[in-house]
Tab-separated table of C-alpha atoms and ligand atoms in Angstrom:
chain	number	residue	atom	x	y	z
A	1	MET	CA	112.697	69.847	167.722
A	2	LYS	CA	112.435	71.908	170.934
A	3	GLN	CA	109.312	73.941	170.090
A	4	PHE	CA	106.827	74.540	167.267
A	5	ILE	CA	105.949	78.201	167.040
A	6	SER	CA	106.668	79.063	163.416
A	7	VAL	CA	108.198	77.687	160.235
A	8	SER	CA	111.613	78.640	161.654
A	9	ASP	CA	111.360	75.642	163.990
A	10	VAL	CA	111.174	73.248	161.027
A	11	PRO	CA	114.522	72.506	159.363
A	12	ASP	CA	112.999	70.578	156.431
A	13	ILE	CA	109.362	71.184	155.429
A	14	ASP	CA	109.303	68.324	152.913
A	15	ALA	CA	110.600	65.850	155.488
A	16	MET	CA	107.876	66.961	157.897
A	17	VAL	CA	105.229	66.590	155.174
A	18	GLN	CA	106.432	63.064	154.379
A	19	LYS	CA	106.403	62.203	158.072
A	20	ALA	CA	102.800	63.399	158.326
A	21	LEU	CA	101.771	61.418	155.234
A	22	ALA	CA	103.441	58.313	156.690
A	23	TYR	CA	101.248	58.740	159.791
A	24	LYS	CA	98.214	59.120	157.560
A	25	ALA	CA	99.087	55.772	155.960
A	26	ASP	CA	99.790	54.086	159.302
A	27	PRO	CA	98.388	56.125	162.234
A	28	PHE	CA	99.575	53.834	165.024
A	29	LYS	CA	103.096	53.049	163.824
A	30	ASP	CA	104.598	55.014	166.748
A	31	ARG	CA	101.941	54.102	169.287
A	32	THR	CA	104.473	53.830	172.129
A	33	LEU	CA	106.606	56.913	171.372
A	34	GLY	CA	104.647	59.026	173.843
A	35	ARG	CA	104.047	56.314	176.436
A	36	ASP	CA	104.071	57.738	179.998
A	37	LYS	CA	104.142	61.293	178.579
A	38	ARG	CA	101.466	63.930	178.977
A	39	ILE	CA	100.534	66.953	176.861
A	40	GLY	CA	98.630	69.912	178.283
A	41	CYS	CA	96.535	71.770	175.718
A	42	LEU	CA	95.682	75.242	176.974
A	43	PHE	CA	92.914	77.145	175.237
A	44	LEU	CA	92.622	80.844	175.940
A	45	ASN	CA	90.283	81.017	172.911
A	46	PRO	CA	87.784	78.698	171.181
A	47	SER	CA	88.676	75.862	168.821
A	48	MET	CA	87.187	72.753	167.245
A	49	ARG	CA	89.647	71.313	164.706
A	50	THR	CA	92.872	72.200	166.504
A	51	ARG	CA	91.626	70.892	169.812
A	52	LEU	CA	90.317	67.562	168.513
A	53	SER	CA	93.083	66.849	166.007
A	54	THR	CA	95.865	67.557	168.504
A	55	GLN	CA	94.217	65.295	171.064
A	56	ILE	CA	93.803	62.484	168.521
A	57	ALA	CA	97.402	62.914	167.327
A	58	ALA	CA	98.748	62.729	170.887
A	59	GLN	CA	96.664	59.642	171.659
A	60	GLN	CA	97.916	57.896	168.510
A	61	LEU	CA	101.442	58.414	169.843
A	62	GLY	CA	100.435	56.916	173.193
A	63	MET	CA	100.329	60.248	175.086
A	64	GLU	CA	97.809	61.300	177.653
A	65	THR	CA	96.140	64.634	176.895
A	66	ILE	CA	94.684	67.116	179.331
A	67	ILE	CA	92.659	69.965	177.863
A	68	PHE	CA	92.388	73.125	179.932
A	69	ASN	CA	90.093	75.925	178.754
A	70	VAL	CA	92.020	78.698	180.471
A	71	GLY	CA	89.854	81.410	178.939
A	72	SER	CA	86.563	80.107	180.316
A	73	GLU	CA	87.527	77.836	183.233
A	74	GLY	CA	90.901	78.970	184.568
A	75	TRP	CA	92.194	81.971	186.479
A	76	SER	CA	92.740	84.974	184.256
A	77	LEU	CA	96.453	85.329	183.601
A	78	GLU	CA	98.756	88.340	183.688
A	79	PHE	CA	101.554	88.344	181.105
A	80	GLU	CA	103.326	91.706	181.607
A	81	GLU	CA	106.579	91.642	183.568
A	82	GLU	CA	106.553	93.669	186.787
A	83	ALA	CA	102.781	94.145	186.562
A	84	ILE	CA	101.040	95.550	189.625
A	85	MET	CA	98.229	93.026	189.721
A	86	SER	CA	95.500	95.210	191.164
A	87	GLY	CA	93.202	94.644	188.150
A	88	SER	CA	91.226	91.621	187.014
A	89	SER	CA	94.150	89.207	186.393
A	90	VAL	CA	94.402	86.657	189.195
A	91	GLU	CA	97.663	84.824	188.461
A	92	HIS	CA	100.912	85.715	186.712
A	93	VAL	CA	102.167	83.481	183.922
A	94	LYS	CA	105.545	83.296	185.710
A	95	ASP	CA	103.742	81.489	188.541
A	96	ALA	CA	101.366	79.387	186.419
A	97	ALA	CA	103.673	78.268	183.577
A	98	PRO	CA	106.393	76.586	185.716
A	99	ILE	CA	103.661	74.559	187.432
A	100	MET	CA	102.413	73.416	184.041
A	101	GLY	CA	106.020	72.543	183.277
A	102	LYS	CA	105.892	70.141	186.240
A	103	TYR	CA	102.553	68.605	185.214
A	104	PHE	CA	103.257	68.112	181.502
A	105	ASP	CA	105.955	66.995	179.078
A	106	ILE	CA	104.687	69.239	176.260
A	107	LEU	CA	102.559	72.371	176.543
A	108	ALA	CA	100.361	73.402	173.619
A	109	ILE	CA	98.700	76.809	173.643
A	110	ARG	CA	96.042	78.672	171.689
A	111	THR	CA	95.966	82.398	172.212
A	112	PHE	CA	94.374	84.903	169.825
A	113	PRO	CA	95.393	88.533	169.281
A	114	SER	CA	93.422	91.389	170.825
A	115	LEU	CA	93.337	93.189	167.434
A	116	LYS	CA	93.498	96.413	169.457
A	117	ASN	CA	97.236	97.116	169.554
A	118	ARG	CA	99.420	95.826	166.735
A	119	GLU	CA	102.688	96.206	168.574
A	120	ASP	CA	101.396	94.176	171.506
A	121	ASP	CA	99.934	91.424	169.327
A	122	TYR	CA	103.000	91.194	167.082
A	123	SER	CA	105.285	90.954	170.135
A	124	GLU	CA	103.722	87.496	170.761
A	125	LEU	CA	104.056	88.154	174.481
A	126	PHE	CA	101.644	85.430	175.613
A	127	ILE	CA	103.292	82.473	173.893
A	128	LYS	CA	106.801	83.839	174.538
A	129	GLN	CA	106.052	84.067	178.263
A	130	PHE	CA	104.929	80.435	178.297
A	131	ILE	CA	108.133	79.447	176.490
A	132	LYS	CA	110.201	81.467	178.969
A	133	TYR	CA	108.599	80.138	182.136
A	134	ALA	CA	107.269	76.617	181.397
A	135	GLY	CA	110.671	75.020	180.855
A	136	ILE	CA	109.211	72.338	178.538
A	137	PRO	CA	108.592	72.286	174.747
A	138	VAL	CA	105.773	74.596	173.658
A	139	VAL	CA	103.586	74.016	170.606
A	140	SER	CA	101.490	76.799	169.095
A	141	LEU	CA	97.868	75.886	168.546
A	142	GLU	CA	97.581	79.369	166.927
A	143	SER	CA	99.123	82.440	168.458
A	144	ALA	CA	98.586	86.178	168.003
A	145	THR	CA	100.190	86.303	164.547
A	146	LEU	CA	100.738	82.732	163.292
A	147	HIS	CA	99.008	79.345	162.925
A	148	PRO	CA	101.839	76.948	162.041
A	149	LEU	CA	99.916	73.672	162.511
A	150	GLN	CA	97.376	74.943	159.997
A	151	SER	CA	100.083	75.919	157.504
A	152	LEU	CA	101.861	72.573	157.783
A	153	THR	CA	98.486	70.919	157.177
A	154	ASP	CA	97.932	73.120	154.150
A	155	ILE	CA	101.221	72.092	152.559
A	156	ILE	CA	100.492	68.424	153.342
A	157	THR	CA	97.154	68.809	151.523
A	158	ILE	CA	98.722	70.621	148.569
A	159	GLU	CA	101.421	67.942	148.308
A	160	GLU	CA	98.798	65.154	148.363
A	161	GLU	CA	96.902	66.808	145.530
A	162	ASN	CA	100.058	67.767	143.680
A	163	GLN	CA	100.930	64.094	143.343
A	164	LYS	CA	97.644	63.675	141.435
A	165	LEU	CA	98.185	66.767	139.233
A	166	LYS	CA	101.428	65.406	137.774
A	167	LYS	CA	102.726	68.826	136.728
A	168	GLY	CA	106.213	67.459	136.166
A	169	ASN	CA	108.765	70.253	136.321
A	170	ASN	CA	106.089	72.937	135.929
A	171	LYS	CA	105.730	74.990	139.089
A	172	LEU	CA	102.409	75.065	140.888
A	173	LYS	CA	100.546	78.336	141.064
A	174	ILE	CA	99.128	78.976	144.530
A	175	VAL	CA	96.901	81.985	145.188
A	176	LEU	CA	95.968	83.358	148.596
A	177	THR	CA	92.868	85.493	148.224
A	178	TRP	CA	91.279	87.749	150.805
A	179	ALA	CA	87.528	87.208	151.272
A	180	PRO	CA	84.827	89.266	152.983
A	181	HIS	CA	83.729	88.568	156.561
A	182	VAL	CA	81.312	90.041	159.075
A	183	LYS	CA	83.898	90.406	161.877
A	184	PRO	CA	87.487	91.676	162.027
A	185	LEU	CA	89.643	88.527	162.074
A	186	PRO	CA	93.318	87.984	162.947
A	187	GLN	CA	95.999	87.876	160.252
A	188	CYS	CA	97.435	84.635	161.723
A	189	VAL	CA	96.368	82.112	159.103
A	190	ALA	CA	97.287	84.380	156.190
A	191	ASN	CA	100.645	85.398	157.721
A	192	SER	CA	101.504	81.806	158.447
A	193	PHE	CA	100.422	80.505	155.036
A	194	CYS	CA	102.628	83.152	153.392
A	195	GLN	CA	105.567	82.311	155.638
A	196	TRP	CA	105.355	78.561	154.924
A	197	ILE	CA	104.661	78.772	151.171
A	198	ASN	CA	107.506	81.264	150.709
A	199	LYS	CA	109.953	79.088	152.651
A	200	TRP	CA	108.745	75.930	150.878
A	201	GLY	CA	109.637	77.608	147.583
A	202	LYS	CA	107.884	75.098	145.341
A	203	ALA	CA	105.198	77.382	143.897
A	204	ASP	CA	104.556	80.629	142.099
A	205	PHE	CA	102.812	82.344	144.967
A	206	VAL	CA	100.361	85.198	144.418
A	207	ILE	CA	98.529	87.094	147.172
A	208	THR	CA	95.464	89.155	146.279
A	209	PHE	CA	93.419	91.496	148.455
A	210	PRO	CA	91.564	94.824	148.220
A	211	GLU	CA	93.493	98.027	148.911
A	212	ASP	CA	94.161	98.597	152.640
A	213	TYR	CA	94.405	94.862	153.429
A	214	GLU	CA	98.159	94.467	152.936
A	215	LEU	CA	99.862	92.029	155.300
A	216	SER	CA	103.197	92.541	156.998
A	217	GLU	CA	106.032	92.324	154.473
A	218	GLN	CA	107.966	90.093	156.860
A	219	PHE	CA	105.578	87.314	155.759
A	220	THR	CA	104.695	88.252	152.171
A	221	ARG	CA	108.201	89.062	150.912
A	222	GLY	CA	108.939	86.862	147.880
A	223	ALA	CA	105.314	86.566	146.721
A	224	THR	CA	103.590	88.516	143.947
A	225	VAL	CA	101.010	90.904	145.399
A	226	THR	CA	98.041	92.273	143.419
A	227	HIS	CA	94.694	93.963	144.040
A	228	ASP	CA	93.291	92.345	140.867
A	229	GLN	CA	91.673	89.108	142.053
A	230	ASP	CA	90.675	87.976	138.542
A	231	GLU	CA	94.243	88.391	137.318
A	232	ALA	CA	95.556	86.498	140.330
A	233	LEU	CA	93.189	83.579	139.780
A	234	LYS	CA	94.301	83.007	136.166
A	235	ASN	CA	95.861	79.549	135.829
A	236	ALA	CA	95.889	78.971	139.582
A	237	ASP	CA	96.239	75.348	140.706
A	238	PHE	CA	95.269	76.072	144.333
A	239	VAL	CA	93.207	78.934	145.727
A	240	TYR	CA	93.420	79.523	149.467
A	241	VAL	CA	90.550	81.677	150.678
A	242	LYS	CA	90.813	83.634	153.924
A	243	ASN	CA	89.619	86.825	155.490
A	244	TRP	CA	91.863	89.027	157.588
A	245	SER	CA	91.401	92.460	159.118
A	246	THR	CA	93.622	95.420	158.257
A	247	TYR	CA	97.266	95.362	159.344
A	248	THR	CA	98.317	99.006	158.875
A	249	ASP	CA	95.320	100.717	160.509
A	250	TYR	CA	95.224	97.702	162.741
A	251	GLY	CA	92.309	95.315	163.237
A	252	LYS	CA	89.687	97.119	161.137
A	253	ILE	CA	87.243	96.209	158.395
A	254	TYR	CA	87.584	98.618	155.464
A	255	CYS	CA	86.157	97.514	152.120
A	256	ASN	CA	84.001	94.411	152.560
A	257	ASP	CA	83.009	94.084	148.912
A	258	PRO	CA	80.960	90.861	148.379
A	259	GLU	CA	82.522	90.676	144.892
A	260	TRP	CA	85.597	89.217	146.631
A	261	MET	CA	83.672	86.068	147.625
A	262	LEU	CA	84.968	83.067	145.652
A	263	THR	CA	82.319	81.631	143.325
A	264	ASN	CA	82.317	78.985	140.608
A	265	GLU	CA	82.294	81.771	138.010
A	266	LYS	CA	85.543	83.152	139.398
A	267	LEU	CA	86.992	79.663	139.630
A	268	GLN	CA	86.556	79.354	135.853
A	269	LEU	CA	89.551	81.697	135.531
A	270	SER	CA	91.799	79.187	137.270
A	271	ASN	CA	93.399	75.957	136.134
A	272	ASN	CA	90.456	74.027	137.628
A	273	ALA	CA	91.954	75.034	140.961
A	274	LYS	CA	91.444	73.177	144.185
A	275	VAL	CA	89.976	75.405	146.866
A	276	MET	CA	91.220	75.559	150.444
A	277	HIS	CA	90.101	77.262	153.645
A	278	CYS	CA	91.215	76.629	157.218
A	279	LEU	CA	87.614	76.641	158.549
A	280	PRO	CA	85.398	77.695	160.220
A	281	VAL	CA	83.988	79.431	157.144
A	282	ARG	CA	81.119	81.880	156.743
A	283	ARG	CA	79.156	80.294	153.892
A	284	ASN	CA	78.025	82.621	151.141
A	285	VAL	CA	80.119	85.411	152.627
A	286	GLU	CA	83.693	84.125	152.240
A	287	LEU	CA	82.936	81.223	149.911
A	288	SER	CA	79.772	80.276	148.064
A	289	ASP	CA	77.914	77.046	148.815
A	290	GLU	CA	78.534	75.927	145.238
A	291	VAL	CA	82.311	76.080	145.726
A	292	LEU	CA	82.351	74.609	149.234
A	293	ASP	CA	80.078	71.726	148.243
A	294	GLY	CA	81.613	71.289	144.795
A	295	PRO	CA	84.271	68.913	143.477
A	296	ASN	CA	87.111	71.428	143.776
A	297	SER	CA	86.765	71.938	147.520
A	298	LEU	CA	89.493	70.412	149.689
A	299	VAL	CA	88.252	71.822	152.982
A	300	THR	CA	87.221	68.536	154.625
A	301	GLN	CA	90.356	66.713	153.463
A	302	GLU	CA	92.389	69.676	154.695
A	303	ALA	CA	90.764	69.669	158.155
A	304	GLY	CA	91.228	65.889	158.328
A	305	ASN	CA	94.928	66.380	157.683
A	306	ARG	CA	95.237	68.457	160.845
A	307	VAL	CA	95.678	65.146	162.717
A	308	TRP	CA	98.732	64.139	160.680
A	309	ALA	CA	100.366	67.549	160.951
A	310	ALA	CA	99.952	67.524	164.723
A	311	GLN	CA	101.182	63.929	164.953
A	312	ALA	CA	104.312	64.724	162.918
A	313	VAL	CA	105.096	67.742	165.119
A	314	LEU	CA	104.535	65.964	168.433
A	315	SER	CA	106.555	63.012	167.192
A	316	GLU	CA	109.507	65.295	166.316
A	317	ILE	CA	109.397	66.769	169.823
A	318	LEU	CA	109.136	63.343	171.476
A	319	LYS	CA	111.868	61.795	169.322
A	320	PRO	CA	114.793	60.691	171.483
A	321	THR	CA	117.852	62.889	170.894
A	322	MET	CA	121.334	61.364	170.870
B	401	LIG	N1	91.382	75.956	161.519
B	401	LIG	C1	91.304	75.966	162.868
B	401	LIG	O1	92.260	76.286	163.580
B	401	LIG	O2	90.102	75.542	163.353
B	401	LIG	P1	89.655	75.661	164.875
B	401	LIG	O3	89.611	77.134	165.214
B	401	LIG	O4	88.308	75.017	164.938
B	401	LIG	O5	90.658	74.960	165.732
């Protein structure tokens, strides 16, 4: 694998899930695979889980990790080609990225969208410029429109639980539900979850959100879409809760109806569904305490699995090619 930017970089999702679960069972089985290799983790935006889990994963493969908080500690970067740099940006990515390519063997990058201009955000300019100029494999730690390490983790977690459900040949029902939030958030996690679950193809996949919160069809195509959350939740085996801001009239909060918060009462409609969220979560806004602290919540298990997803991805990139 040359890069990990989206599900398109993964030829076989199930094989990647099994690889991650094998690392969960035996974290140090490839402790020398990354010996004498170094990963640079660049953060243009904040993180807790992604930062720590990627570092742990790299260390378990024997890699050295250097974390660089570009957003708060580094020179501000320019990404536009042929920019006249008379503004606040100090260094162009075409100067910075090749240097990182000399320092590191793998470059991992977190960069959020501006939520101001959809075309700009959906062009994925920042991560594409790093890919173009670094000359080494690039791993997304969440980009403007996608969060593939989170989505791989989510499928790992669903697969772990699925083995306990023993549904035989009956297809799982997975529901992605929009939830209220106090701030306009990116569509990355939702887009990515849709992209991965659709490609995985092992579930009846339903997406539910209030009017005006539709996601780009490039990610949702293949899923059932409804504005009726109660209907969506019926017989669900997994409920993935996530807020996102509007896509069409980009980056806005329209309806923020608290009725969309997932509660135990709503969960009664489901097939005793397990509840997922990528975290961080706004308690009693997106999800009620009773759900988050209850027996159906997978959120801690899910966040724990971030290590194994990252380890599987880094291992695929490090794997010697014939
Ligand atoms: N889910 C997730 O990416 O968490 P962090 O923002 O803390 O990395």
